[in-house]
């Protein structure tokens, strides 16, 4: 069996999805996602200029050897762009392998450990009342877990995952007005004074059963994060996400010394080498890599297995920036992984997205159920794809009140 061709598509409804399609001499094709918010043309170029010419003629069943060929062969290893490109190839090859076996992909991983995978939605509010409405909206839909992000009184702008305007089911989105990012203002003191009380009110309003998650979005210094984590302990959060940027991994030790709040980190990681020390030292509770960003199923499974040895559970990144192909790959890992925790879920559901990526995967009662279609279980409609093209867009950057550039 041989790979005969591979194509790269960029575009989608309100997103610059980067989609890889690998074709074979047996008529079976595989699909993978190489989308990266704000840098989509670069993964597309990596795939088109380097990966595709090196794929032609290879046996698609040798997914491990192909992964090693690209990883070791790049010489300059790792990094988000390269790992995404390898990840797209890897997921497409697993798609082909599972289609050849005429099985849903999860069967090749070891079958189902659960019927459906717990997901969390994003509730967002310009103020606390607006946020409460948004949480209630998701609870009514059957979600058992909700991430809660709230505007901070007195802060001129504070995205950190808060959508603009009011309304129940909005999301923060990439700004498609151009490649120059908007600038937002962040004030740690205002946040630290307000947010613990707001989280306590949310717990009081929604009771003990709702799983409440909160994303600090890398905004705190290690000592501030430790103080915050200690203060929110009585809320019994399901997790506190990205309390500090994980460039400084010792910061997590400081937080651990002061609080038992579960810590989730890793949406910007792209390899096992970014998180092995955090996992081995048991400084985190959830690992947040996305399967596409972390080298596909082959590499994300290694991270998952290492995490399992240390009681770290998965909480794969599922922001709107990932295509349904990444979400499906994660869905298959999630139903298998013995140490599965939760899945962030925002992608599927719009008619335009479903037309581009048709699938039978479904969300029911706060759980993601993978379909039993062979392979990943997601198609790709090339006629639909022809309607879209790349649109320059970017996420904002954050500055402190005095103009100092801060972490987004
Ligand atoms: O591309 C960046 C977004 O995916 C990120 O801001 C979303 O923090 C995020 C999350 O938890 O989904
Ligand atoms: Mg996050």
mmCIF file of C-alpha atoms and ligand atoms in Angstrom:
data_model
loop_
_atom_site.group_PDB
_atom_site.id
_atom_site.type_symbol
_atom_site.label_atom_id
_atom_site.label_comp_id
_atom_site.label_asym_id
_atom_site.label_seq_id
_atom_site.Cartn_x
_atom_site.Cartn_y
_atom_site.Cartn_z
ATOM 1 C CA UNK A 1 0.000 0.000 0.000
ATOM 2 C CA UNK A 2 1.331 3.440 -0.926
ATOM 3 C CA UNK A 3 0.538 7.090 -0.375
ATOM 4 C CA UNK A 4 -0.133 8.601 -3.802
ATOM 5 C CA UNK A 5 -0.842 12.235 -2.967
ATOM 6 C CA UNK A 6 -1.689 14.640 -0.165
ATOM 7 C CA UNK A 7 -3.516 17.971 -0.253
ATOM 8 C CA UNK A 8 -3.651 20.880 2.185
ATOM 9 C CA UNK A 9 -6.734 23.089 2.557
ATOM 10 C CA UNK A 10 -6.926 26.361 4.526
ATOM 11 C CA UNK A 11 -10.225 27.986 5.505
ATOM 12 C CA UNK A 12 -13.570 27.310 7.091
ATOM 13 C CA UNK A 13 -16.646 28.953 8.566
ATOM 14 C CA UNK A 14 -15.246 31.719 10.793
ATOM 15 C CA UNK A 15 -11.958 29.824 11.205
ATOM 16 C CA UNK A 16 -8.801 29.179 9.235
ATOM 17 C CA UNK A 17 -8.884 25.398 9.570
ATOM 18 C CA UNK A 18 -5.777 23.745 8.115
ATOM 19 C CA UNK A 19 -6.821 20.316 6.825
ATOM 20 C CA UNK A 20 -4.542 17.594 5.461
ATOM 21 C CA UNK A 21 -5.959 14.877 3.210
ATOM 22 C CA UNK A 22 -3.692 11.898 2.441
ATOM 23 C CA UNK A 23 -4.659 9.697 -0.513
ATOM 24 C CA UNK A 24 -3.579 6.079 -1.133
ATOM 25 C CA UNK A 25 -3.414 3.663 -4.049
ATOM 26 C CA UNK A 26 -6.276 1.675 -2.469
ATOM 27 C CA UNK A 27 -8.746 4.539 -2.640
ATOM 28 C CA UNK A 28 -8.770 4.988 1.139
ATOM 29 C CA UNK A 29 -7.927 8.487 2.356
ATOM 30 C CA UNK A 30 -7.099 9.909 5.787
ATOM 31 C CA UNK A 31 -7.684 13.353 7.334
ATOM 32 C CA UNK A 32 -5.740 15.386 9.884
ATOM 33 C CA UNK A 33 -5.920 18.872 11.446
ATOM 34 C CA UNK A 34 -2.978 21.324 11.513
ATOM 35 C CA UNK A 35 -4.892 24.420 12.650
ATOM 36 C CA UNK A 36 -3.020 26.882 14.867
ATOM 37 C CA UNK A 37 -4.664 30.128 15.876
ATOM 38 C CA UNK A 38 -3.046 33.128 14.169
ATOM 39 C CA UNK A 39 -0.270 31.196 12.357
ATOM 40 C CA UNK A 40 -2.288 28.989 9.999
ATOM 41 C CA UNK A 41 -0.383 29.765 6.794
ATOM 42 C CA UNK A 42 2.809 28.520 8.421
ATOM 43 C CA UNK A 43 1.618 24.997 9.210
ATOM 44 C CA UNK A 44 0.090 24.862 5.717
ATOM 45 C CA UNK A 45 3.491 25.791 4.228
ATOM 46 C CA UNK A 46 5.303 23.245 6.419
ATOM 47 C CA UNK A 47 2.960 20.555 5.153
ATOM 48 C CA UNK A 48 3.006 21.583 1.490
ATOM 49 C CA UNK A 49 6.731 22.349 1.158
ATOM 50 C CA UNK A 50 8.300 19.619 3.284
ATOM 51 C CA UNK A 51 5.872 16.974 4.437
ATOM 52 C CA UNK A 52 3.811 16.222 1.318
ATOM 53 C CA UNK A 53 6.792 15.528 -1.023
ATOM 54 C CA UNK A 54 8.237 13.196 1.629
ATOM 55 C CA UNK A 55 4.989 11.283 2.055
ATOM 56 C CA UNK A 56 4.519 10.175 -1.551
ATOM 57 C CA UNK A 57 5.400 6.487 -2.001
ATOM 58 C CA UNK A 58 5.503 5.656 1.723
ATOM 59 C CA UNK A 59 3.386 2.820 3.141
ATOM 60 C CA UNK A 60 0.689 4.636 5.195
ATOM 61 C CA UNK A 61 0.376 1.668 7.574
ATOM 62 C CA UNK A 62 3.844 2.412 9.012
ATOM 63 C CA UNK A 63 2.616 5.380 11.023
ATOM 64 C CA UNK A 64 5.268 4.972 13.752
ATOM 65 C CA UNK A 65 8.160 4.965 11.285
ATOM 66 C CA UNK A 66 6.675 7.946 9.420
ATOM 67 C CA UNK A 67 6.316 9.844 12.714
ATOM 68 C CA UNK A 68 9.951 9.125 13.625
ATOM 69 C CA UNK A 69 11.082 10.012 10.087
ATOM 70 C CA UNK A 70 9.619 13.499 10.359
ATOM 71 C CA UNK A 71 10.484 14.095 14.042
ATOM 72 C CA UNK A 72 14.090 12.919 13.917
ATOM 73 C CA UNK A 73 14.522 13.967 10.305
ATOM 74 C CA UNK A 74 13.606 17.595 11.016
ATOM 75 C CA UNK A 75 16.844 17.842 13.054
ATOM 76 C CA UNK A 76 15.480 21.042 14.690
ATOM 77 C CA UNK A 77 12.961 19.125 16.752
ATOM 78 C CA UNK A 78 9.652 20.001 18.356
ATOM 79 C CA UNK A 79 8.016 23.422 18.315
ATOM 80 C CA UNK A 80 4.303 24.009 17.674
ATOM 81 C CA UNK A 81 4.490 24.309 13.877
ATOM 82 C CA UNK A 82 6.481 21.132 13.285
ATOM 83 C CA UNK A 83 4.558 19.090 15.864
ATOM 84 C CA UNK A 84 1.239 20.205 14.350
ATOM 85 C CA UNK A 85 2.391 19.195 10.880
ATOM 86 C CA UNK A 86 3.523 15.767 12.167
ATOM 87 C CA UNK A 87 0.288 15.537 14.163
ATOM 88 C CA UNK A 88 -1.863 16.123 11.080
ATOM 89 C CA UNK A 89 0.005 13.372 9.219
ATOM 90 C CA UNK A 90 -0.233 11.005 12.166
ATOM 91 C CA UNK A 91 -3.979 11.449 12.689
ATOM 92 C CA UNK A 92 -4.574 10.982 8.939
ATOM 93 C CA UNK A 93 -2.538 7.735 9.016
ATOM 94 C CA UNK A 94 -4.497 6.401 12.015
ATOM 95 C CA UNK A 95 -7.671 7.324 10.111
ATOM 96 C CA UNK A 96 -6.444 5.245 7.151
ATOM 97 C CA UNK A 97 -5.368 2.326 9.362
ATOM 98 C CA UNK A 98 -8.716 2.188 11.162
ATOM 99 C CA UNK A 99 -10.605 2.415 7.850
ATOM 100 C CA UNK A 100 -8.475 -0.488 6.552
ATOM 101 C CA UNK A 101 -9.414 -2.480 9.653
ATOM 102 C CA UNK A 102 -13.031 -1.378 9.131
ATOM 103 C CA UNK A 103 -13.136 -0.308 12.776
ATOM 104 C CA UNK A 104 -13.664 2.935 14.654
ATOM 105 C CA UNK A 105 -10.235 4.248 15.657
ATOM 106 C CA UNK A 106 -10.761 3.746 19.400
ATOM 107 C CA UNK A 107 -10.795 -0.027 18.811
ATOM 108 C CA UNK A 108 -7.156 0.116 17.695
ATOM 109 C CA UNK A 109 -6.225 1.916 20.924
ATOM 110 C CA UNK A 110 -7.770 -0.724 23.179
ATOM 111 C CA UNK A 111 -11.502 -0.240 22.872
ATOM 112 C CA UNK A 112 -13.901 1.686 25.086
ATOM 113 C CA UNK A 113 -13.273 2.382 28.764
ATOM 114 C CA UNK A 114 -16.496 4.424 28.981
ATOM 115 C CA UNK A 115 -19.628 5.015 26.932
ATOM 116 C CA UNK A 116 -19.164 8.750 26.525
ATOM 117 C CA UNK A 117 -16.564 11.357 27.493
ATOM 118 C CA UNK A 118 -17.437 14.168 29.925
ATOM 119 C CA UNK A 119 -17.118 17.580 28.275
ATOM 120 C CA UNK A 120 -17.145 21.150 29.522
ATOM 121 C CA UNK A 121 -18.642 24.197 27.861
ATOM 122 C CA UNK A 122 -17.454 27.815 28.060
ATOM 123 C CA UNK A 123 -19.722 30.159 29.973
ATOM 124 C CA UNK A 124 -18.738 33.794 29.704
ATOM 125 C CA UNK A 125 -20.196 37.031 31.050
ATOM 126 C CA UNK A 126 -19.379 40.710 30.771
ATOM 127 C CA UNK A 127 -20.364 40.814 34.454
ATOM 128 C CA UNK A 128 -21.355 38.236 37.075
ATOM 129 C CA UNK A 129 -25.111 38.290 36.340
ATOM 130 C CA UNK A 130 -24.440 37.873 32.632
ATOM 131 C CA UNK A 131 -22.139 34.949 33.474
ATOM 132 C CA UNK A 132 -24.785 33.358 35.732
ATOM 133 C CA UNK A 133 -27.243 33.435 32.772
ATOM 134 C CA UNK A 134 -24.654 31.849 30.543
ATOM 135 C CA UNK A 135 -23.921 29.055 33.072
ATOM 136 C CA UNK A 136 -27.667 28.408 33.508
ATOM 137 C CA UNK A 137 -27.997 28.125 29.715
ATOM 138 C CA UNK A 138 -25.400 25.332 29.587
ATOM 139 C CA UNK A 139 -26.747 23.570 32.677
ATOM 140 C CA UNK A 140 -30.209 23.517 31.032
ATOM 141 C CA UNK A 141 -28.608 21.919 27.957
ATOM 142 C CA UNK A 142 -27.373 19.054 30.143
ATOM 143 C CA UNK A 143 -23.731 20.062 30.631
ATOM 144 C CA UNK A 144 -22.319 18.762 33.912
ATOM 145 C CA UNK A 145 -19.157 20.878 33.729
ATOM 146 C CA UNK A 146 -18.744 24.529 32.765
ATOM 147 C CA UNK A 147 -15.713 26.824 32.501
ATOM 148 C CA UNK A 148 -16.636 30.227 33.945
ATOM 149 C CA UNK A 149 -14.976 33.487 32.814
ATOM 150 C CA UNK A 150 -16.219 36.859 33.975
ATOM 151 C CA UNK A 151 -15.550 40.540 33.213
ATOM 152 C CA UNK A 152 -13.908 42.304 36.156
ATOM 153 C CA UNK A 153 -15.467 45.542 37.501
ATOM 154 C CA UNK A 154 -13.170 48.497 36.807
ATOM 155 C CA UNK A 155 -11.049 46.628 34.248
ATOM 156 C CA UNK A 156 -11.327 48.422 30.870
ATOM 157 C CA UNK A 157 -10.949 45.142 28.910
ATOM 158 C CA UNK A 158 -9.893 41.742 30.107
ATOM 159 C CA UNK A 159 -10.565 39.066 27.541
ATOM 160 C CA UNK A 160 -8.784 36.044 29.195
ATOM 161 C CA UNK A 161 -11.582 34.024 27.609
ATOM 162 C CA UNK A 162 -14.443 36.485 28.204
ATOM 163 C CA UNK A 163 -16.492 37.160 25.048
ATOM 164 C CA UNK A 164 -17.461 40.693 24.066
ATOM 165 C CA UNK A 165 -21.032 41.961 24.623
ATOM 166 C CA UNK A 166 -23.855 40.152 26.387
ATOM 167 C CA UNK A 167 -25.693 36.904 25.594
ATOM 168 C CA UNK A 168 -25.756 33.329 26.802
ATOM 169 C CA UNK A 169 -23.778 31.215 24.414
ATOM 170 C CA UNK A 170 -21.165 33.473 22.900
ATOM 171 C CA UNK A 171 -17.509 32.777 22.670
ATOM 172 C CA UNK A 172 -14.382 34.832 22.456
ATOM 173 C CA UNK A 173 -13.238 34.677 18.867
ATOM 174 C CA UNK A 174 -10.289 35.426 16.674
ATOM 175 C CA UNK A 175 -10.472 39.005 15.426
ATOM 176 C CA UNK A 176 -10.566 38.807 11.625
ATOM 177 C CA UNK A 177 -10.043 42.534 11.044
ATOM 178 C CA UNK A 178 -6.384 41.881 10.205
ATOM 179 C CA UNK A 179 -3.086 40.454 11.327
ATOM 180 C CA UNK A 180 -2.291 43.290 13.779
ATOM 181 C CA UNK A 181 -3.681 42.200 17.176
ATOM 182 C CA UNK A 182 -5.991 44.269 19.334
ATOM 183 C CA UNK A 183 -4.512 45.291 22.663
ATOM 184 C CA UNK A 184 -6.372 44.682 25.911
ATOM 185 C CA UNK A 185 -5.764 45.929 29.438
ATOM 186 C CA UNK A 186 -5.202 43.610 32.380
ATOM 187 C CA UNK A 187 -5.094 44.514 36.087
ATOM 188 C CA UNK A 188 -4.033 41.679 38.401
ATOM 189 C CA UNK A 189 -5.035 43.495 41.572
ATOM 190 C CA UNK A 190 -8.629 44.064 40.393
ATOM 191 C CA UNK A 191 -8.863 40.414 39.298
ATOM 192 C CA UNK A 192 -7.468 39.037 42.572
ATOM 193 C CA UNK A 193 -9.868 41.171 44.620
ATOM 194 C CA UNK A 194 -12.962 40.255 42.601
ATOM 195 C CA UNK A 195 -12.760 36.743 41.190
ATOM 196 C CA UNK A 196 -12.603 34.558 44.349
ATOM 197 C CA UNK A 197 -15.884 36.090 45.606
ATOM 198 C CA UNK A 198 -17.477 35.703 42.163
ATOM 199 C CA UNK A 199 -16.519 32.006 42.081
ATOM 200 C CA UNK A 200 -17.988 31.530 45.567
ATOM 201 C CA UNK A 201 -21.282 33.106 44.389
ATOM 202 C CA UNK A 202 -21.371 30.786 41.377
ATOM 203 C CA UNK A 203 -20.905 27.754 43.638
ATOM 204 C CA UNK A 204 -23.651 29.016 45.965
ATOM 205 C CA UNK A 205 -26.051 29.589 43.032
ATOM 206 C CA UNK A 206 -25.473 26.269 41.225
ATOM 207 C CA UNK A 207 -24.904 23.912 44.155
ATOM 208 C CA UNK A 208 -22.345 21.207 44.881
ATOM 209 C CA UNK A 209 -22.778 19.009 41.802
ATOM 210 C CA UNK A 210 -21.797 21.332 38.976
ATOM 211 C CA UNK A 211 -18.174 20.922 37.937
ATOM 212 C CA UNK A 212 -16.815 24.470 37.837
ATOM 213 C CA UNK A 213 -13.605 25.214 35.929
ATOM 214 C CA UNK A 214 -11.775 28.535 35.708
ATOM 215 C CA UNK A 215 -8.988 29.647 33.343
ATOM 216 C CA UNK A 216 -6.543 32.287 34.642
ATOM 217 C CA UNK A 217 -5.016 32.345 31.166
ATOM 218 C CA UNK A 218 -1.391 32.761 32.307
ATOM 219 C CA UNK A 219 -2.067 36.139 33.920
ATOM 220 C CA UNK A 220 -0.653 35.676 37.463
ATOM 221 C CA UNK A 221 2.860 35.626 38.889
ATOM 222 C CA UNK A 222 3.710 32.444 40.845
ATOM 223 C CA UNK A 223 3.194 33.969 44.295
ATOM 224 C CA UNK A 224 -0.083 35.594 43.208
ATOM 225 C CA UNK A 225 -1.243 32.287 41.750
ATOM 226 C CA UNK A 226 -0.468 30.508 45.033
ATOM 227 C CA UNK A 227 -2.495 33.105 46.977
ATOM 228 C CA UNK A 228 -5.387 32.878 44.505
ATOM 229 C CA UNK A 229 -5.383 29.065 44.507
ATOM 230 C CA UNK A 230 -5.459 29.033 48.320
ATOM 231 C CA UNK A 231 -8.309 31.521 48.444
ATOM 232 C CA UNK A 232 -10.555 29.651 45.996
ATOM 233 C CA UNK A 233 -10.129 26.249 47.707
ATOM 234 C CA UNK A 234 -13.577 26.363 49.410
ATOM 235 C CA UNK A 235 -15.238 26.702 45.966
ATOM 236 C CA UNK A 236 -14.048 23.142 45.173
ATOM 237 C CA UNK A 237 -13.166 23.910 41.574
ATOM 238 C CA UNK A 238 -12.876 20.989 39.168
ATOM 239 C CA UNK A 239 -9.714 22.752 38.009
ATOM 240 C CA UNK A 240 -7.806 25.996 37.961
ATOM 241 C CA UNK A 241 -6.241 26.379 34.536
ATOM 242 C CA UNK A 242 -2.981 28.051 33.523
ATOM 243 C CA UNK A 243 -2.566 29.996 36.770
ATOM 244 C CA UNK A 244 0.903 31.067 35.552
ATOM 245 C CA UNK A 245 2.705 30.629 32.228
ATOM 246 C CA UNK A 246 4.400 27.231 32.369
ATOM 247 C CA UNK A 247 7.701 28.574 31.042
ATOM 248 C CA UNK A 248 8.713 28.646 34.706
ATOM 249 C CA UNK A 249 7.751 25.155 35.817
ATOM 250 C CA UNK A 250 8.949 25.577 39.408
ATOM 251 C CA UNK A 251 6.067 28.016 39.828
ATOM 252 C CA UNK A 252 3.743 25.019 39.936
ATOM 253 C CA UNK A 253 5.634 23.711 42.974
ATOM 254 C CA UNK A 254 4.954 26.968 44.819
ATOM 255 C CA UNK A 255 1.229 26.720 44.032
ATOM 256 C CA UNK A 256 1.177 23.071 45.180
ATOM 257 C CA UNK A 257 2.823 23.988 48.472
ATOM 258 C CA UNK A 258 0.001 26.389 49.269
ATOM 259 C CA UNK A 259 -3.153 24.858 47.840
ATOM 260 C CA UNK A 260 -4.877 21.594 47.005
ATOM 261 C CA UNK A 261 -6.856 23.139 44.134
ATOM 262 C CA UNK A 262 -6.509 20.861 41.063
ATOM 263 C CA UNK A 263 -4.201 22.437 38.462
ATOM 264 C CA UNK A 264 -4.637 22.049 34.690
ATOM 265 C CA UNK A 265 -1.930 23.188 32.319
ATOM 266 C CA UNK A 266 -0.492 22.554 28.875
ATOM 267 C CA UNK A 267 -2.651 23.936 26.073
ATOM 268 C CA UNK A 268 0.449 25.611 24.624
ATOM 269 C CA UNK A 269 2.663 22.520 25.057
ATOM 270 C CA UNK A 270 3.525 20.441 22.042
ATOM 271 C CA UNK A 271 5.584 17.514 23.276
ATOM 272 C CA UNK A 272 6.159 15.126 26.131
ATOM 273 C CA UNK A 273 9.358 17.043 26.883
ATOM 274 C CA UNK A 274 7.277 20.109 27.812
ATOM 275 C CA UNK A 275 5.392 18.265 30.533
ATOM 276 C CA UNK A 276 7.313 15.161 31.653
ATOM 277 C CA UNK A 277 8.798 16.885 34.718
ATOM 278 C CA UNK A 278 5.459 18.426 35.712
ATOM 279 C CA UNK A 279 3.866 14.989 35.429
ATOM 280 C CA UNK A 280 6.653 12.980 37.088
ATOM 281 C CA UNK A 281 6.830 15.419 40.005
ATOM 282 C CA UNK A 282 3.024 15.350 40.276
ATOM 283 C CA UNK A 283 2.807 19.138 40.161
ATOM 284 C CA UNK A 284 -0.328 19.126 38.010
ATOM 285 C CA UNK A 285 -3.612 17.211 37.968
ATOM 286 C CA UNK A 286 -4.667 17.574 34.317
ATOM 287 C CA UNK A 287 -2.605 17.733 31.139
ATOM 288 C CA UNK A 288 -4.131 20.057 28.528
ATOM 289 C CA UNK A 289 -2.254 19.366 25.281
ATOM 290 C CA UNK A 290 -4.299 19.130 22.095
ATOM 291 C CA UNK A 291 -3.784 15.925 20.147
ATOM 292 C CA UNK A 292 -3.169 17.903 16.943
ATOM 293 C CA UNK A 293 -0.650 20.280 18.594
ATOM 294 C CA UNK A 294 1.198 17.440 20.312
ATOM 295 C CA UNK A 295 2.210 15.316 17.336
ATOM 296 C CA UNK A 296 -1.039 13.399 16.805
ATOM 297 C CA UNK A 297 -2.304 10.185 18.336
ATOM 298 C CA UNK A 298 1.120 8.502 18.412
ATOM 299 C CA UNK A 299 2.699 11.194 20.601
ATOM 300 C CA UNK A 300 -0.370 12.296 22.598
ATOM 301 C CA UNK A 301 -0.875 8.682 23.603
ATOM 302 C CA UNK A 302 2.667 8.607 25.034
ATOM 303 C CA UNK A 303 1.872 11.731 27.065
ATOM 304 C CA UNK A 304 -1.408 10.175 28.220
ATOM 305 C CA UNK A 305 0.331 6.964 29.325
ATOM 306 C CA UNK A 306 3.061 8.848 31.219
ATOM 307 C CA UNK A 307 0.369 10.962 32.896
ATOM 308 C CA UNK A 308 -1.515 7.816 33.891
ATOM 309 C CA UNK A 309 1.502 6.544 35.829
ATOM 310 C CA UNK A 310 1.324 9.655 38.023
ATOM 311 C CA UNK A 311 -2.432 10.039 38.509
ATOM 312 C CA UNK A 312 -2.539 12.962 36.092
ATOM 313 C CA UNK A 313 -5.708 12.924 34.017
ATOM 314 C CA UNK A 314 -6.298 14.247 30.503
ATOM 315 C CA UNK A 315 -8.181 17.453 29.779
ATOM 316 C CA UNK A 316 -7.377 17.986 26.111
ATOM 317 C CA UNK A 317 -7.569 21.483 24.666
ATOM 318 C CA UNK A 318 -10.730 21.925 22.599
ATOM 319 C CA UNK A 319 -10.929 25.640 21.905
ATOM 320 C CA UNK A 320 -12.727 26.802 18.746
ATOM 321 C CA UNK A 321 -9.346 26.872 17.036
ATOM 322 C CA UNK A 322 -9.312 23.063 16.661
ATOM 323 C CA UNK A 323 -11.212 21.541 13.785
ATOM 324 C CA UNK A 324 -13.698 18.674 14.202
ATOM 325 C CA UNK A 325 -10.882 16.390 13.007
ATOM 326 C CA UNK A 326 -8.802 17.154 16.087
ATOM 327 C CA UNK A 327 -11.908 16.871 18.258
ATOM 328 C CA UNK A 328 -12.688 13.441 16.767
ATOM 329 C CA UNK A 329 -9.117 12.212 17.343
ATOM 330 C CA UNK A 330 -9.451 13.399 20.948
ATOM 331 C CA UNK A 331 -12.876 11.764 21.182
ATOM 332 C CA UNK A 332 -11.368 8.377 20.290
ATOM 333 C CA UNK A 333 -8.532 8.812 22.817
ATOM 334 C CA UNK A 334 -11.015 10.000 25.438
ATOM 335 C CA UNK A 335 -13.251 6.940 25.276
ATOM 336 C CA UNK A 336 -10.178 4.710 25.547
ATOM 337 C CA UNK A 337 -7.826 6.482 28.008
ATOM 338 C CA UNK A 338 -7.941 4.861 31.462
ATOM 339 C CA UNK A 339 -6.850 8.223 32.912
ATOM 340 C CA UNK A 340 -9.328 10.370 30.974
ATOM 341 C CA UNK A 341 -10.537 13.415 32.924
ATOM 342 C CA UNK A 342 -12.604 15.813 30.830
ATOM 343 C CA UNK A 343 -12.727 17.299 27.329
ATOM 344 C CA UNK A 344 -13.097 20.983 26.444
ATOM 345 C CA UNK A 345 -15.821 21.125 23.830
ATOM 346 C CA UNK A 346 -16.615 24.016 21.523
ATOM 347 C CA UNK A 347 -16.200 23.021 17.929
ATOM 348 C CA UNK A 348 -19.024 20.978 16.526
ATOM 349 C CA UNK A 349 -22.568 22.048 16.054
ATOM 350 C CA UNK A 350 -22.822 24.851 13.484
ATOM 351 C CA UNK A 351 -24.536 23.807 10.223
ATOM 352 C CA UNK A 352 -21.652 25.261 8.166
ATOM 353 C CA UNK A 353 -19.066 23.320 10.170
ATOM 354 C CA UNK A 354 -21.124 20.119 9.932
ATOM 355 C CA UNK A 355 -21.419 20.563 6.153
ATOM 356 C CA UNK A 356 -17.638 20.879 5.828
ATOM 357 C CA UNK A 357 -16.821 18.042 8.268
ATOM 358 C CA UNK A 358 -19.817 15.643 8.280
ATOM 359 C CA UNK A 359 -19.854 13.111 11.130
ATOM 360 C CA UNK A 360 -22.131 11.078 13.382
ATOM 361 C CA UNK A 361 -20.263 11.947 16.587
ATOM 362 C CA UNK A 362 -22.768 13.422 19.011
ATOM 363 C CA UNK A 363 -23.091 15.274 22.260
ATOM 364 C CA UNK A 364 -25.736 13.996 24.649
ATOM 365 C CA UNK A 365 -26.350 14.992 28.237
ATOM 366 C CA UNK A 366 -22.915 16.548 28.648
ATOM 367 C CA UNK A 367 -21.097 13.522 27.197
ATOM 368 C CA UNK A 368 -19.333 13.196 23.826
ATOM 369 C CA UNK A 369 -20.169 9.906 22.093
ATOM 370 C CA UNK A 370 -17.910 8.767 19.255
ATOM 371 C CA UNK A 371 -19.644 7.115 16.333
ATOM 372 C CA UNK A 372 -18.824 3.583 15.237
ATOM 373 C CA UNK A 373 -17.999 4.648 11.675
ATOM 374 C CA UNK A 374 -14.646 3.225 10.511
ATOM 375 C CA UNK A 375 -11.617 5.476 11.079
ATOM 376 C CA UNK A 376 -11.907 8.888 12.697
ATOM 377 C CA UNK A 377 -15.547 9.017 11.644
ATOM 378 C CA UNK A 378 -15.306 12.472 10.064
ATOM 379 C CA UNK A 379 -15.602 13.308 6.357
ATOM 380 C CA UNK A 380 -14.378 16.358 4.464
ATOM 381 C CA UNK A 381 -16.527 18.000 1.790
ATOM 382 C CA UNK A 382 -14.132 19.491 -0.770
ATOM 383 C CA UNK A 383 -16.913 21.385 -2.572
ATOM 384 C CA UNK A 384 -17.774 23.108 0.713
ATOM 385 C CA UNK A 385 -14.073 23.720 1.342
ATOM 386 C CA UNK A 386 -13.817 25.582 -1.980
ATOM 387 C CA UNK A 387 -16.157 28.255 -0.523
ATOM 388 C CA UNK A 388 -13.551 29.283 2.036
ATOM 389 C CA UNK A 389 -10.066 30.751 1.956
ATOM 390 C CA UNK A 390 -7.521 32.107 4.436
ATOM 391 C CA UNK A 391 -8.552 35.243 6.306
ATOM 392 C CA UNK A 392 -5.901 37.136 8.268
ATOM 393 C CA UNK A 393 -6.849 37.302 11.935
ATOM 394 C CA UNK A 394 -5.288 37.307 15.362
ATOM 395 C CA UNK A 395 -5.879 36.893 19.062
ATOM 396 C CA UNK A 396 -5.401 40.022 21.191
ATOM 397 C CA UNK A 397 -2.325 40.842 23.230
ATOM 398 C CA UNK A 398 -2.579 42.052 26.846
ATOM 399 C CA UNK A 399 -0.907 45.011 28.558
ATOM 400 C CA UNK A 400 -0.935 46.127 32.174
ATOM 401 C CA UNK A 401 -2.517 49.502 32.996
ATOM 402 C CA UNK A 402 0.911 51.178 32.727
ATOM 403 C CA UNK A 403 1.518 49.785 29.246
ATOM 404 C CA UNK A 404 3.753 46.826 30.172
ATOM 405 C CA UNK A 405 3.195 43.941 27.791
ATOM 406 C CA UNK A 406 1.671 40.958 29.645
ATOM 407 C CA UNK A 407 0.772 37.333 28.971
ATOM 408 C CA UNK A 408 -2.243 36.654 26.816
HETATM 409 O O1 LIG B 1 -5.563 29.794 20.563
HETATM 410 C C1 LIG B 1 -5.667 30.229 21.878
HETATM 411 C C2 LIG B 1 -6.995 29.815 22.459
HETATM 412 O O2 LIG B 1 -7.216 28.502 22.086
HETATM 413 C C3 LIG B 1 -7.001 29.944 23.954
HETATM 414 O O3 LIG B 1 -7.063 31.295 24.291
HETATM 415 C C4 LIG B 1 -8.191 29.222 24.533
HETATM 416 O O4 LIG B 1 -7.405 29.323 26.803
HETATM 417 C C5 LIG B 1 -8.085 28.783 25.966
HETATM 418 C C6 LIG B 1 -8.861 27.609 26.347
HETATM 419 O O5 LIG B 1 -8.760 27.193 27.483
HETATM 420 O O6 LIG B 1 -9.561 27.072 25.481
HETATM 421 MG MG1 LIG B 2 -7.048 27.866 28.423
#
